[in-house]
Short mmCIF file of C-alpha atoms in Angstrom, two decimals:
data_model
loop_
_atom_site.label_atom_id
_atom_site.label_comp_id
_atom_site.label_asym_id
_atom_site.label_seq_id
_atom_site.Cartn_x
_atom_site.Cartn_y
_atom_site.Cartn_z
CA MET A 1 -10.06 4.16 7.69
CA PRO A 2 -12.74 5.66 5.36
CA ASP A 3 -13.61 2.83 2.97
CA ALA A 4 -13.29 5.54 0.44
CA LEU A 5 -11.03 9.01 -0.28
CA SER A 6 -14.73 10.58 -0.92
CA GLY A 7 -15.22 10.16 3.50
CA LEU A 8 -11.96 12.53 3.35
CA ARG A 9 -15.31 15.35 4.57
CA GLY A 10 -12.41 17.78 6.47
CA PRO A 11 -12.09 22.01 5.61
CA GLU A 12 -9.31 22.64 3.31
CA HIS A 13 -8.49 25.88 4.45
CA GLY A 14 -8.89 27.69 7.61
CA VAL A 15 -7.62 26.74 10.85
CA VAL A 16 -8.74 23.25 12.55
CA VAL A 17 -7.83 23.22 17.06
CA LEU A 18 -7.38 19.28 17.83
CA ASP A 19 -9.06 17.08 20.39
CA HIS A 20 -7.42 16.61 23.27
CA HIS A 21 -7.60 12.70 22.47
CA LEU A 22 -5.28 13.97 19.28
CA ALA A 23 -3.66 16.24 19.94
CA TRP A 24 -2.71 15.23 23.79
CA SER A 25 0.77 17.29 24.80
CA GLY A 26 0.96 19.77 22.12
CA ARG A 27 -0.17 22.16 20.17
CA ARG A 28 -3.73 22.36 18.44
CA GLU A 29 -4.55 24.37 15.83
CA PHE A 30 -3.27 24.10 12.43
CA ASP A 31 -3.31 26.73 9.59
CA LEU A 32 -4.27 24.91 6.61
CA ASP A 33 -3.03 27.30 4.79
CA ASP A 34 0.54 26.31 5.84
CA GLU A 35 2.87 24.02 4.24
CA TYR A 36 3.77 22.74 7.79
CA ASP A 37 1.00 23.10 9.77
CA CYS A 38 -0.95 21.64 7.41
CA ALA A 39 1.83 18.17 7.38
CA ALA A 40 1.70 18.43 10.82
CA LEU A 41 -1.88 17.53 11.33
CA TYR A 42 -2.85 15.40 8.99
CA LYS A 43 0.40 13.72 10.40
CA ILE A 44 -1.27 13.83 13.80
CA VAL A 45 -4.61 12.56 12.21
CA LEU A 46 -3.20 9.21 10.31
CA GLU A 47 -1.79 7.85 12.92
CA GLU A 48 -3.75 9.16 15.76
CA GLY A 49 -7.34 9.51 14.20
CA VAL A 50 -9.97 6.68 14.30
CA GLU A 51 -12.31 6.47 11.33
CA ASP A 52 -14.37 9.59 12.45
CA ASP A 53 -11.24 12.05 13.15
CA ILE A 54 -10.69 10.92 10.03
CA CYS A 55 -12.70 11.80 8.18
CA ARG A 56 -13.75 15.03 10.64
CA LEU A 57 -10.82 16.56 9.87
CA LEU A 58 -9.07 14.64 6.09
CA ASN A 59 -10.28 16.50 3.24
CA ARG A 60 -9.74 14.54 0.52
CA ASN A 61 -8.69 16.60 -2.42
CA LEU A 62 -5.17 18.46 0.33
CA LEU A 63 -4.39 14.59 1.35
CA LEU A 64 -4.35 14.48 -2.38
CA ARG A 65 -2.33 17.31 -3.32
CA ARG A 66 0.42 16.64 -0.51
CA TRP A 67 -0.22 13.23 -0.34
CA ALA A 68 3.57 12.99 -1.63
CA ASP A 69 5.43 16.03 1.26
CA LEU A 70 3.34 14.26 4.20
CA ILE A 71 5.80 12.05 6.54
CA PRO A 72 3.50 9.38 9.07
CA ALA A 73 5.38 7.00 10.46
CA ARG A 74 6.24 4.51 7.37
CA GLN A 75 2.88 1.08 8.78
CA VAL A 76 0.38 3.16 8.18
CA ARG A 77 1.94 4.72 4.69
CA ALA A 78 2.32 2.02 3.43
CA LEU A 79 -1.57 0.47 5.41
CA TRP A 80 -3.24 3.76 3.25
CA GLU A 81 -1.03 3.22 -0.07
CA ASN A 82 -2.37 -1.06 -0.31
CA ARG A 83 -5.87 0.40 1.04
CA PHE A 84 -5.84 3.70 -2.10
CA PRO A 85 -3.24 2.34 -3.93
CA GLU A 86 -3.93 6.33 -6.58
CA LEU A 87 -1.59 7.89 -3.39
CA ARG A 88 1.08 5.57 -4.56
CA ASN A 89 2.35 7.49 -7.70
CA LEU A 90 1.51 10.59 -6.29
CA ARG A 91 5.01 13.08 -6.82
CA PRO A 92 5.95 15.30 -4.73
CA SER A 93 4.53 19.10 -4.43
CA PRO A 94 7.81 21.73 -6.88
CA ARG A 95 9.39 23.90 -4.42
CA VAL A 96 9.22 27.67 -5.01
CA ALA A 97 13.15 29.25 -4.28
#
């Protein structure tokens, strides 16, 4: 886990291909511009990644925009929200009908 959210310097748009050690049993390509893909990639990286993976693949702005919509394991969410209290009060993004 990084010391600060500013350490998250991953891409904000485009397709990301995960390394085998993160996506060892399934899909490896995720489009960050697709809500479902982005949430799936962030869940994998938050739960399975080491600090280098997290800093290289996650983007601070995207994490802040999507945090409330992400569904990582309960322990992972608690760990991140304890380390970065600014994440606790973020609200889900409005849904378009």
